[in-house]
Short mmCIF file of C-alpha atoms and ligand atoms in Angstrom, two decimals:
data_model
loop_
_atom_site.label_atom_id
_atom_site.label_comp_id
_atom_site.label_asym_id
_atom_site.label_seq_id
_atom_site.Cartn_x
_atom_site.Cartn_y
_atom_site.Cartn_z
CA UNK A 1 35.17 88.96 102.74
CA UNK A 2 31.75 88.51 102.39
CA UNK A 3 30.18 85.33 100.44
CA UNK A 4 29.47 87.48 97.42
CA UNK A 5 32.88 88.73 97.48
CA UNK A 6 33.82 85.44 97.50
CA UNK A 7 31.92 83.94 94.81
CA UNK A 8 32.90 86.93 92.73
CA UNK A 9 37.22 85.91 93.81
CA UNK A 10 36.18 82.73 92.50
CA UNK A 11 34.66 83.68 89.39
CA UNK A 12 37.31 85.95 88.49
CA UNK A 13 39.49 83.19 88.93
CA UNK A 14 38.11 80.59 86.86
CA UNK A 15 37.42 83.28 84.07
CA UNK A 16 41.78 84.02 84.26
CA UNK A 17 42.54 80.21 83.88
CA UNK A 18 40.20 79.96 80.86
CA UNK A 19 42.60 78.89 77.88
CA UNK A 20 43.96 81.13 75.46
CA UNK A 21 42.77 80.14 71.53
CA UNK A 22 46.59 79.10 70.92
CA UNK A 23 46.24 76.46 73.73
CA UNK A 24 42.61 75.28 72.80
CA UNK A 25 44.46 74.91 69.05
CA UNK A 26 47.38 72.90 70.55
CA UNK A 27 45.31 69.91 71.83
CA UNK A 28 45.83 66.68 70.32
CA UNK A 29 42.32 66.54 69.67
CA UNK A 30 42.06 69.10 67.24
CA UNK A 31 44.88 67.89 64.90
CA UNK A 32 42.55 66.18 62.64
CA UNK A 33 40.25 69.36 62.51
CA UNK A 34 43.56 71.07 61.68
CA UNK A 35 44.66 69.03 59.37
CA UNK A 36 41.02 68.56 57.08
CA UNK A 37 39.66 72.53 57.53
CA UNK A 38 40.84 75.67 56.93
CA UNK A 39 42.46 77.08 59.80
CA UNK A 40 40.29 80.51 59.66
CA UNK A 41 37.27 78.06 60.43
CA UNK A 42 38.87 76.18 63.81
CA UNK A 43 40.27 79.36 64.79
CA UNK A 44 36.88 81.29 64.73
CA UNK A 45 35.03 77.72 66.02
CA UNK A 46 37.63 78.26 69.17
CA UNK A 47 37.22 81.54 69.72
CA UNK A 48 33.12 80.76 69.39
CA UNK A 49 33.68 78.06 72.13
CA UNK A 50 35.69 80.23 74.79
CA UNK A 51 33.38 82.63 74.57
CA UNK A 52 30.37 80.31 75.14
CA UNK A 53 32.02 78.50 77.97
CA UNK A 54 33.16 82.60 79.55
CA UNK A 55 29.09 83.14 79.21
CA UNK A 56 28.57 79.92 80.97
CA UNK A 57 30.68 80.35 83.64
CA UNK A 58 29.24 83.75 84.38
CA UNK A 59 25.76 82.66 84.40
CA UNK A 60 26.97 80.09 87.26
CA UNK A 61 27.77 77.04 85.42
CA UNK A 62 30.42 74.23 86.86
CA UNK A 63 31.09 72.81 83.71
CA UNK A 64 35.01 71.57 82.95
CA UNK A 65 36.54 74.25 81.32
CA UNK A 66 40.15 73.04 80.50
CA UNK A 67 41.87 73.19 77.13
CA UNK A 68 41.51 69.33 76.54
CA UNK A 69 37.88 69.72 77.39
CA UNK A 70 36.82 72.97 74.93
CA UNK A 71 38.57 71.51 71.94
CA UNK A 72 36.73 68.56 72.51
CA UNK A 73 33.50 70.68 72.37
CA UNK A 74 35.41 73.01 69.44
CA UNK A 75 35.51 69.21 67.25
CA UNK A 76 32.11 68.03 67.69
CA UNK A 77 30.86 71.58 66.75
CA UNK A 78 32.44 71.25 63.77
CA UNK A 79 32.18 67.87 62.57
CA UNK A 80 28.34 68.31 63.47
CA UNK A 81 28.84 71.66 60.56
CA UNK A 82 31.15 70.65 58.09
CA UNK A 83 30.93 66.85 57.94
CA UNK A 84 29.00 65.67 54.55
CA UNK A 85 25.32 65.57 55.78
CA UNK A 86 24.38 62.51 53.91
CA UNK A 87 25.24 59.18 55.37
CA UNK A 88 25.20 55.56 53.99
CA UNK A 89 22.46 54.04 55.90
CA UNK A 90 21.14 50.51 56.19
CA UNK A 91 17.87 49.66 55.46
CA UNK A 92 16.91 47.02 57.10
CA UNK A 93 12.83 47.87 57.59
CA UNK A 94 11.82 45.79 54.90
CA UNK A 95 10.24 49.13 53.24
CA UNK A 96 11.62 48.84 49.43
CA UNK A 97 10.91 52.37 48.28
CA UNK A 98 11.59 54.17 51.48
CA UNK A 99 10.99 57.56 50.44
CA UNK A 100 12.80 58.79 54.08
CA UNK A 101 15.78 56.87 53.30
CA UNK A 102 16.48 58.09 49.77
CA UNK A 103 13.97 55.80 47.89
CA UNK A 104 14.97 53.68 45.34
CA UNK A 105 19.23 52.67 45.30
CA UNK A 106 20.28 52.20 41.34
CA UNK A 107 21.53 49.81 39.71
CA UNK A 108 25.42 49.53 39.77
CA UNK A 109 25.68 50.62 36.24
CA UNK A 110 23.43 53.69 36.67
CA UNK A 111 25.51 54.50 39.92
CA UNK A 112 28.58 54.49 37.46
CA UNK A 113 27.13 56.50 34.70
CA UNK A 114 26.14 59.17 37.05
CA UNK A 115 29.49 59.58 38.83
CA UNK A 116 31.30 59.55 35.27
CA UNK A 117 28.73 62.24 33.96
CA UNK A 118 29.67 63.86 37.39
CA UNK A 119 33.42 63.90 37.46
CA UNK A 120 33.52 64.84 33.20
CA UNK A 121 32.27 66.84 30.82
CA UNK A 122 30.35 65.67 28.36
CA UNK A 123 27.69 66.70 24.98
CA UNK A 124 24.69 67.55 27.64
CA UNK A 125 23.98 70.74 25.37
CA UNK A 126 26.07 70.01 22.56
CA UNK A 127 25.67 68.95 18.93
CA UNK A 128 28.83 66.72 18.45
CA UNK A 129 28.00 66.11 14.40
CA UNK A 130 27.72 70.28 14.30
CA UNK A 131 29.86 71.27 16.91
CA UNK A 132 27.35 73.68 18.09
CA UNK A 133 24.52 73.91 20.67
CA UNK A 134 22.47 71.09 20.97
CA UNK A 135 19.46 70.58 22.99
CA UNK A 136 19.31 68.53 27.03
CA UNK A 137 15.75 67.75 26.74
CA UNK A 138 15.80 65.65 23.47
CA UNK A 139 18.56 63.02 25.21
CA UNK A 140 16.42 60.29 26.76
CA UNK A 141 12.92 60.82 24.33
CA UNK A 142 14.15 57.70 22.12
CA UNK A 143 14.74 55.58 25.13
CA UNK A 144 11.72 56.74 26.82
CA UNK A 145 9.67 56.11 23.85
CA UNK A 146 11.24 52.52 23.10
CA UNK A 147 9.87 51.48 26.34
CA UNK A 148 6.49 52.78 27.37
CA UNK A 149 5.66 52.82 23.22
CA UNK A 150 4.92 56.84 23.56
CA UNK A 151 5.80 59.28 20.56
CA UNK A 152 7.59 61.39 23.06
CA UNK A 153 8.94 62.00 26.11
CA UNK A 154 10.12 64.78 28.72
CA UNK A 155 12.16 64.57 31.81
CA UNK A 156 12.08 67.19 35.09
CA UNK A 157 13.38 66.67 38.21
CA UNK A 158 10.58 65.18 40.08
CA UNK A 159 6.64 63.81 39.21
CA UNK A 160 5.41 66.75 41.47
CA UNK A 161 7.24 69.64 39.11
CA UNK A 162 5.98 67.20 35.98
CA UNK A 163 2.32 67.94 37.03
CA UNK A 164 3.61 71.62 37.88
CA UNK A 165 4.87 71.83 34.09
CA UNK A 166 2.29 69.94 32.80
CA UNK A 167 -1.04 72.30 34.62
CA UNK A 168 1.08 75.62 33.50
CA UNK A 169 1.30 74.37 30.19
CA UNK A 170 -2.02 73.81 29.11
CA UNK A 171 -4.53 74.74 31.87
CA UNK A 172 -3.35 78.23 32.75
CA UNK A 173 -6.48 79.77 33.81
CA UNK A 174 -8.95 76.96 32.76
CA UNK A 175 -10.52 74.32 34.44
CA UNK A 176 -9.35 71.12 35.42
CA UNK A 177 -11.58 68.41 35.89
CA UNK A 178 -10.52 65.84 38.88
CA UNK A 179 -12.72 63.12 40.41
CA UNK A 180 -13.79 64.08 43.84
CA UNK A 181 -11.65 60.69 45.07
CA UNK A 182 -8.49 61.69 43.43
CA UNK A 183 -8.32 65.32 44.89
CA UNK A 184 -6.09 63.48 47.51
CA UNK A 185 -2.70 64.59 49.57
CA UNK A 186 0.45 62.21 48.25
CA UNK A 187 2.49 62.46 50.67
CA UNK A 188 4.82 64.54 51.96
CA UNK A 189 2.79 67.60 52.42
CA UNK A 190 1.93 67.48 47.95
CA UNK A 191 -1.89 67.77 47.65
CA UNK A 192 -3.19 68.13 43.87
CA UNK A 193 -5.58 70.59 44.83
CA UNK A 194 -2.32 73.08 45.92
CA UNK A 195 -0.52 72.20 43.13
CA UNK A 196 -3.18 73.27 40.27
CA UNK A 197 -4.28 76.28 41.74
CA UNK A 198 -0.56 77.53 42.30
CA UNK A 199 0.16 76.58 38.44
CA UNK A 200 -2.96 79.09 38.13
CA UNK A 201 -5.58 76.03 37.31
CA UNK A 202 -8.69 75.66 38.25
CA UNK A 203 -9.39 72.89 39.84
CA UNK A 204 -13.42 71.26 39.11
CA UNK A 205 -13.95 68.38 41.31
CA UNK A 206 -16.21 65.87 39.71
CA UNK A 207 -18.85 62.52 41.04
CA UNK A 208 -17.91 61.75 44.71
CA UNK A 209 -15.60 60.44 46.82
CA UNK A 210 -16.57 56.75 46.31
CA UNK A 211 -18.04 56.77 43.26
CA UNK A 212 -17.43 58.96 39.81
CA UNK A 213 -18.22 57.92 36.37
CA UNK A 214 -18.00 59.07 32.70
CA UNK A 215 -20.93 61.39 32.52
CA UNK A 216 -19.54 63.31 35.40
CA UNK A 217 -17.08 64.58 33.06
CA UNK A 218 -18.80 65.72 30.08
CA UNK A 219 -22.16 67.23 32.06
CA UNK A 220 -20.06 70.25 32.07
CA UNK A 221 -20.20 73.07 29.62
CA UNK A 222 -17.12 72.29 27.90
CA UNK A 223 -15.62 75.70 26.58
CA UNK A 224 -13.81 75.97 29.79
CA UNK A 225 -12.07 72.70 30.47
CA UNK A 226 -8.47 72.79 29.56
CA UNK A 227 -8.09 68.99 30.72
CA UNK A 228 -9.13 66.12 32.36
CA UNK A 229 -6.55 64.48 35.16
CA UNK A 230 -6.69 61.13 36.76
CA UNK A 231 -4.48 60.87 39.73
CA UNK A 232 -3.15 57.38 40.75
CA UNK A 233 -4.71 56.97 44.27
CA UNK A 234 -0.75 56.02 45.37
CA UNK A 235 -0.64 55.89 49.25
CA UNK A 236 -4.25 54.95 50.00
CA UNK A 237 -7.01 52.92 48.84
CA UNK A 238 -11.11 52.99 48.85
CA UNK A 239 -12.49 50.28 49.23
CA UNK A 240 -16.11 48.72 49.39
CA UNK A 241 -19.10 50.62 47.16
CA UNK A 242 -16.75 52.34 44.42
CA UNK A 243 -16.58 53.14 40.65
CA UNK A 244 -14.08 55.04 38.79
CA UNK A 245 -13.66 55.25 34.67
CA UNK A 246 -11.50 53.22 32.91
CA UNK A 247 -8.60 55.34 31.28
CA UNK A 248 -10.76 54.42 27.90
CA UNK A 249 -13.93 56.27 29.09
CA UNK A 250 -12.21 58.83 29.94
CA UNK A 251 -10.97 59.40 27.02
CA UNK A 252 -13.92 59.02 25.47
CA UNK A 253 -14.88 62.04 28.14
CA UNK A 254 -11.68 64.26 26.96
CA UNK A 255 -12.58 63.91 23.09
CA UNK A 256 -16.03 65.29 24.10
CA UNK A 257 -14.81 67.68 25.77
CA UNK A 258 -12.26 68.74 23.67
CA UNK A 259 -9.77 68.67 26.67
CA UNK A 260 -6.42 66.80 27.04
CA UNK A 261 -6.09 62.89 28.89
CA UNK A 262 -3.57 64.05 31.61
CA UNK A 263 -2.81 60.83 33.64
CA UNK A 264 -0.87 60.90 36.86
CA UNK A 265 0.20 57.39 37.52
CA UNK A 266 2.43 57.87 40.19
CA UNK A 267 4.99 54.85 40.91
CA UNK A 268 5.03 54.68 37.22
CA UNK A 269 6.15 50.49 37.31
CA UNK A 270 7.19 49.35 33.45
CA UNK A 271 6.92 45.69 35.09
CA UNK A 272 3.65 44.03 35.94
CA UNK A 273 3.71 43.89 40.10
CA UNK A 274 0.85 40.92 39.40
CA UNK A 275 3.86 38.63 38.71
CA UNK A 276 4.84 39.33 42.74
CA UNK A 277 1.64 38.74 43.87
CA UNK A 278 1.27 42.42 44.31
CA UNK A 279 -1.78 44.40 43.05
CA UNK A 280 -1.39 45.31 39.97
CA UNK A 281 -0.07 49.23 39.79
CA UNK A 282 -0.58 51.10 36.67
CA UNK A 283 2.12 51.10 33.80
CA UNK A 284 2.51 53.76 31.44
CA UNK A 285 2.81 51.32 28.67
CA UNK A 286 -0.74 50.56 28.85
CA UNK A 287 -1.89 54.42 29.78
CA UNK A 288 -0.03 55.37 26.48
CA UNK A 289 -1.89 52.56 24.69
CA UNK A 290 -5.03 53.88 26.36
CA UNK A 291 -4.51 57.10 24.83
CA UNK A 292 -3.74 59.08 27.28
CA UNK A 293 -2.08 62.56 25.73
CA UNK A 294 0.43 62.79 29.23
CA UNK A 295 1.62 60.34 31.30
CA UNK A 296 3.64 61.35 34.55
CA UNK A 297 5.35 59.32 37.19
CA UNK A 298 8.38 59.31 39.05
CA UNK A 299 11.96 58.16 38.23
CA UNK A 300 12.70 57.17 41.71
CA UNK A 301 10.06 54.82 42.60
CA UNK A 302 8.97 51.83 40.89
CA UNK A 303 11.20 52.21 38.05
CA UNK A 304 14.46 52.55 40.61
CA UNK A 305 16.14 55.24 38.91
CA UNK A 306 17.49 58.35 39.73
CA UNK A 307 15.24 61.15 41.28
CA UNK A 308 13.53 62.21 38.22
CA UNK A 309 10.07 63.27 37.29
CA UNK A 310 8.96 61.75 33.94
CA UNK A 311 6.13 62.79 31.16
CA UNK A 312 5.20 60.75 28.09
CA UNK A 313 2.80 61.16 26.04
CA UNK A 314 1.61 62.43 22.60
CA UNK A 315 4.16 64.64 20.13
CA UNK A 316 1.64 67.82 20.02
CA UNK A 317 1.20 67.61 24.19
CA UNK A 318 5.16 66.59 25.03
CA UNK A 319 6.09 69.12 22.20
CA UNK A 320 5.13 72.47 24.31
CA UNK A 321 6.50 71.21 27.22
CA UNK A 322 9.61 71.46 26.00
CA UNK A 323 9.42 74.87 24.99
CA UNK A 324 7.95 76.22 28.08
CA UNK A 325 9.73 78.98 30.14
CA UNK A 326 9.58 76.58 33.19
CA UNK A 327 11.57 73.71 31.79
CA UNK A 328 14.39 76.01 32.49
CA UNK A 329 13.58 75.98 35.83
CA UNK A 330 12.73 72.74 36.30
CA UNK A 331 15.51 70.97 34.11
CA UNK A 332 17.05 67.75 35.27
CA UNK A 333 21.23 67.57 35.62
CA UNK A 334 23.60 65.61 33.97
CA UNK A 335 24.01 63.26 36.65
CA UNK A 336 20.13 62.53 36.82
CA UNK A 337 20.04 61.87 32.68
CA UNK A 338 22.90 59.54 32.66
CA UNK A 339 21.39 57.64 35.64
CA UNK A 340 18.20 57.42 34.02
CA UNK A 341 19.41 56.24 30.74
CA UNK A 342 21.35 53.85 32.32
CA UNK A 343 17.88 52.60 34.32
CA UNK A 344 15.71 52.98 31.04
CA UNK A 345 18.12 50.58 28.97
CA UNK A 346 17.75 47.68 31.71
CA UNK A 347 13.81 47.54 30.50
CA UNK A 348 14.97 47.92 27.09
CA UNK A 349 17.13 44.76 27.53
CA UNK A 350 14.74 42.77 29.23
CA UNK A 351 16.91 42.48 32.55
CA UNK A 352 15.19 44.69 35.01
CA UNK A 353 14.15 42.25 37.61
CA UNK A 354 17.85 40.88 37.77
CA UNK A 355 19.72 44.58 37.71
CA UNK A 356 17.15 46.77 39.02
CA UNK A 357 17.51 46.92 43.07
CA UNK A 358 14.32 47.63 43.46
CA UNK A 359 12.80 44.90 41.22
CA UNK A 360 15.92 41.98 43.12
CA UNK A 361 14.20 43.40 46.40
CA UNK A 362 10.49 42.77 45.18
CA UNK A 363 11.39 39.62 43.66
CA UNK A 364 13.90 37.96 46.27
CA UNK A 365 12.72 34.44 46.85
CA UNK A 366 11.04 33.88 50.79
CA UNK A 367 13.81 30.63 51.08
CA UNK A 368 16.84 33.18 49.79
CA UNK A 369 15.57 35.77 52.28
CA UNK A 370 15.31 32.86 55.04
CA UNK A 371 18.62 32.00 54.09
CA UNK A 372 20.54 35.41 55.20
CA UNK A 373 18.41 35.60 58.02
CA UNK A 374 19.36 32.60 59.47
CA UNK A 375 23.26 33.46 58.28
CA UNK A 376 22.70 36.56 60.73
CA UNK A 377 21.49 34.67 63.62
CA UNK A 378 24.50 32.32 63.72
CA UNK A 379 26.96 34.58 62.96
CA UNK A 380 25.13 37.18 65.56
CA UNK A 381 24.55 34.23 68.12
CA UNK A 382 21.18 35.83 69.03
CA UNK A 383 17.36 36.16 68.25
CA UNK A 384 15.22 33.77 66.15
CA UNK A 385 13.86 33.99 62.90
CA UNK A 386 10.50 34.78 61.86
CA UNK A 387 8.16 35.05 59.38
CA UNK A 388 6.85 38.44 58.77
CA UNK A 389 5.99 41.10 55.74
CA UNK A 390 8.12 43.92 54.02
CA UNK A 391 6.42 46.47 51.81
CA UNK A 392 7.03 48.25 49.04
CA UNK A 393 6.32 51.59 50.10
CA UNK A 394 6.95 54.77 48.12
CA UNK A 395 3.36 55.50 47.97
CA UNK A 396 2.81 52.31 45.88
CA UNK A 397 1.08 49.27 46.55
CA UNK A 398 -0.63 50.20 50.38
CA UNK A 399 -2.12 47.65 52.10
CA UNK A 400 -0.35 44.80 50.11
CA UNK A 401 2.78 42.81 51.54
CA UNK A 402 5.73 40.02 50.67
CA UNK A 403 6.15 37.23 52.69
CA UNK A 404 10.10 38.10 54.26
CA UNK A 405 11.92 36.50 57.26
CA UNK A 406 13.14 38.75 59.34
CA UNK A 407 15.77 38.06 62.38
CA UNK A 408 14.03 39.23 65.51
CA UNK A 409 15.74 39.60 68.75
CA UNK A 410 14.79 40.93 72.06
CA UNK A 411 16.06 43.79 74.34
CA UNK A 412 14.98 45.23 77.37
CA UNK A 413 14.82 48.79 76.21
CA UNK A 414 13.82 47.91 72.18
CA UNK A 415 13.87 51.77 71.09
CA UNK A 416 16.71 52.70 73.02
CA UNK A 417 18.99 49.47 70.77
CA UNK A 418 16.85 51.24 68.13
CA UNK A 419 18.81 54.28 69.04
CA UNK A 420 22.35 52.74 69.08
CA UNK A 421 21.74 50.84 66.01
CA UNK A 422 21.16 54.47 64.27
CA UNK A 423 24.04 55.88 66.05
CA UNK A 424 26.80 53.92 64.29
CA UNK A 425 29.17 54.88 61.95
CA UNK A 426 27.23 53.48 59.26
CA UNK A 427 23.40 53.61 60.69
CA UNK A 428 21.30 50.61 60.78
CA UNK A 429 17.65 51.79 60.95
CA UNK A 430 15.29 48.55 61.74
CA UNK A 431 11.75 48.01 62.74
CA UNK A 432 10.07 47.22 65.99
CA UNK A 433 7.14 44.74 66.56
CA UNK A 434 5.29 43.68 69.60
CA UNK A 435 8.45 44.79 71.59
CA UNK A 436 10.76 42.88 69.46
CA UNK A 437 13.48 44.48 67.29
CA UNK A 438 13.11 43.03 63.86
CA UNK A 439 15.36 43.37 61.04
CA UNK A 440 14.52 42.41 57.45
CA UNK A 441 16.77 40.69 54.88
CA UNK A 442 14.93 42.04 51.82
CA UNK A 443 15.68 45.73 51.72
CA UNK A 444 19.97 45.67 52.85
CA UNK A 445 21.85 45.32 50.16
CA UNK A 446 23.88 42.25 49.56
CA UNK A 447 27.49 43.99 50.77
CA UNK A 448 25.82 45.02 53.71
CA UNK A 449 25.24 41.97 55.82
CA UNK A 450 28.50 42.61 57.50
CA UNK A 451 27.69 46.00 59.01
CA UNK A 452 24.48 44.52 60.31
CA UNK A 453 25.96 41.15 61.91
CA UNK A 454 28.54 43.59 63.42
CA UNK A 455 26.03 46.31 64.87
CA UNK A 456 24.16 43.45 65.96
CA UNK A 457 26.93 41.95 67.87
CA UNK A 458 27.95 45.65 69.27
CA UNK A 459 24.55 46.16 70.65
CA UNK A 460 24.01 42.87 72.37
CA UNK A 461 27.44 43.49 73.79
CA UNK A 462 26.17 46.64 75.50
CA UNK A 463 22.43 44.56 77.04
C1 LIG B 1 4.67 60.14 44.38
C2 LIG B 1 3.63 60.81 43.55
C3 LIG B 1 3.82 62.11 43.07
C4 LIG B 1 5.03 62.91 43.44
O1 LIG B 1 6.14 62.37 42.82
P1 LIG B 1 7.62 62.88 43.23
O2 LIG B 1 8.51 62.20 42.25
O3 LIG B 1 7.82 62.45 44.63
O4 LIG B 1 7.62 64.35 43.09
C5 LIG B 1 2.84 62.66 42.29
N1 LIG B 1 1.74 61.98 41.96
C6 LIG B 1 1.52 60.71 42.38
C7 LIG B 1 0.27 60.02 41.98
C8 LIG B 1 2.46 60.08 43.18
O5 LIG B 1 2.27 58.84 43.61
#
């Protein structure tokens, strides 16, 4: 025989003891799979799998091609498909509002309302007095108005479809005056400029980068100008030889205008982030009070609610919002109102900063955070603790910091423990500095120190 008649003997044979489906299914590995999935879905996963590994071995390759070994390929294929996609993670970066890891946790009792509105029905579009159809976007107006002081209130499903809603509303094919400095990218690939033109604005830019100021605003001829929108400069900040409005001017430049005060604050924080020794980030208590007509900002950031995009404002502005064909589209569920109620009546009873995990984060106490650092450490038996900063991220507050304690330890390879700490069952994502792996009290929740003493402990096993 020659060598090609050989090799061709010996593919033949490896392609005859490939396992039959029935064998690949009776592996103890797969009995799990079995058990949890519908069996139409393993089957056609096994047959997937032979026929991968029959391609394989025809194209040359000396992988192990045994029953034990396909199923075990047949049960990471699917657990990688079918397993829920979104894990608990640990946040131990210090970022508060970490818009990558879900931004802002809720408080217990929102958690609770939103899984009860989940698992139930409930009056979401229903008049229980009447017993007939009542309306989903009137819920959380009197709560939203009790706290920011507004005459009315609308909630979407994030700040970006707010200014959506809010440009289609009342600027459809008129212009739109923004300052030069706030024609700005947010984040995230959500750049004003894009969003006003695609809700068929048009967008004016007005002063300068640096520098804009009243008169910039009303030099125009005014027929044309629908409105006039400040955007919060969230994730940067200009610094040095700058001037922008106050929210008073500029209404002084909408009423001469005749245009409508749209103002995009953003992080949208009810509490005063001076009292942290944080910058102060606006409120939309005091842009109602300014008299701004709208007021947008985000449920999920500073206000650590649910994912949520929120509009206050005048009645006559908030009023056609409601009625407009795109609230249909852009409608928040019942999950995301119950949550938000539930976030919205912590402000109204004064207890935000104790219930609100965002607000316990900003405010923990440097000797508290010291504290569970050097609990980790002994319990760990590793690293040393240091003093370092956590931010609060979210496109709010850049360039400021809190004064944490963070454990730090050192590893030879510091992104490759970086690695293994997000490869765990429940995923601790940390931060590295100057080669050292650091890990910050201030953003892991209070029931989570044991899953980070115990990754800790598993990884240092491993150096
Ligand atoms: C974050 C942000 C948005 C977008 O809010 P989402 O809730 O993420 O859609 C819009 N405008 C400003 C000023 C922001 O900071």
């Amino acid at each position: 025989m020659s060598s090609r008649d050989e090799r061709g003997a010996d593919l033949s044979a490896k392609l005859r003891s490939l396992p039959s489906v029935d064998q690949v299914l009776s592996e103890p590995s797969l009995a799990d799979a079995l058990a949890r999935w519908d069996r139409g879905l393993v089957v056609g996963a096994v047959r997937a799998v032979i026929g991968e590994v029959r391609e394989g071995l025809r194209s040359g390759s000396e992988a192990a091609h045994d029953a034990a070994s396909l199923a075990v390929m047949v049960e990471r294929g699917l657990e990688a498909r079918l397993a829920s996609p979104l894990r608990r993670v640990v946040n131990a970066t210090g970022v508060v509002i970490h818009t990558n890891l879900g931004r802002a946790p809720v408080s217990e009792s929102a958690a609770m309302a939103m899984a009860e509105a989940a698992g139930g029905y409930d009056n979401l579009e229903y008049d229980l007095e009447v017993g007939e159809r009542g309306s989903r976007a009137q819920h959380l107006e009197p709560l939203l108005c009790a706290v920011t002081g507004a005459e009315a209130g609308v909630v979407v499903n994030n700040n970006a479809a707010a200014l959506y809603l809010v440009v289609s509303a009342w600027c459809e094919e008129r212009e739109v005056l923004v300052s030069r400095g706030q024609a700005v990218e947010i984040g995230g690939g959500f750049r004003i400029p894009d969003v006003l033109v695609s809700a068929g604005a048009e967008l004016v830019e007005v002063g300068t980068t640096n520098r804009t100021r009243k008169s910039d605003y009303t030099r125009r001829d005014t027929r044309e100008v629908a409105a006039i929108l400040r955007v919060h400069s969230s994730n940067f900040r200009i610094v040095g030889f700058t001037e922008e409005p106050s929210l008073s001017e500029l209404r002084e430049a909408a009423d001469e205008t005749r245009s409508l005060l749209i103002d995009d604050i953003g992080s949208g924080s009810l509490l005063d982030t001076r009292r942290y020794g944080l910058s102060g980030e606006p409120r939309p208590q005091e842009s109602v009070a300014a008299g701004a007509d709208l007021v947008l900002f985000s449920g999920d950031k500073l206000l650590g609610g649910p994912q949520a995009g929120i509009v206050v404002g005048k009645s006559s502005a908030v009023r056609r919002l409601q009625h407009h064909p795109l609230m249909r589209v852009l409608r928040p569920d019942k999950t995301t109102i119950a949550g938000l109620a539930a976030t919205l009546q912590h402000y109204a009873a004064g207890e935000a900063e104790e219930t609100v995990p965002v607000w316990r984060m900003i405010g923990a106490e440097a000797s508290a955070l010291r504290d569970r650092a050097e609990r980790w450490r002994r319990e760990v038996g590793a690293g040393d603790v240091v003093a370092a900063e956590s931010t609060v991220g979210g496109g709010s507050l850049p360039g400021d910091t809190l004064p944490t304690f963070c454990l730090s330890l050192a590893f030879t390879h510091p992104t490759e423990t970086a690695r293994r700490l997000r490869a765990r069952e429940i995923p601790v994502v940390a931060r590295i500095e100057q080669g050292r792996l650091l890990l910050d009290p201030r953003t892991v929740l209070p029931d989570e120190d044991d899953a980070v003493v115990s990754a800790l402990v598993d990884v240092l096993g491993v150096e």
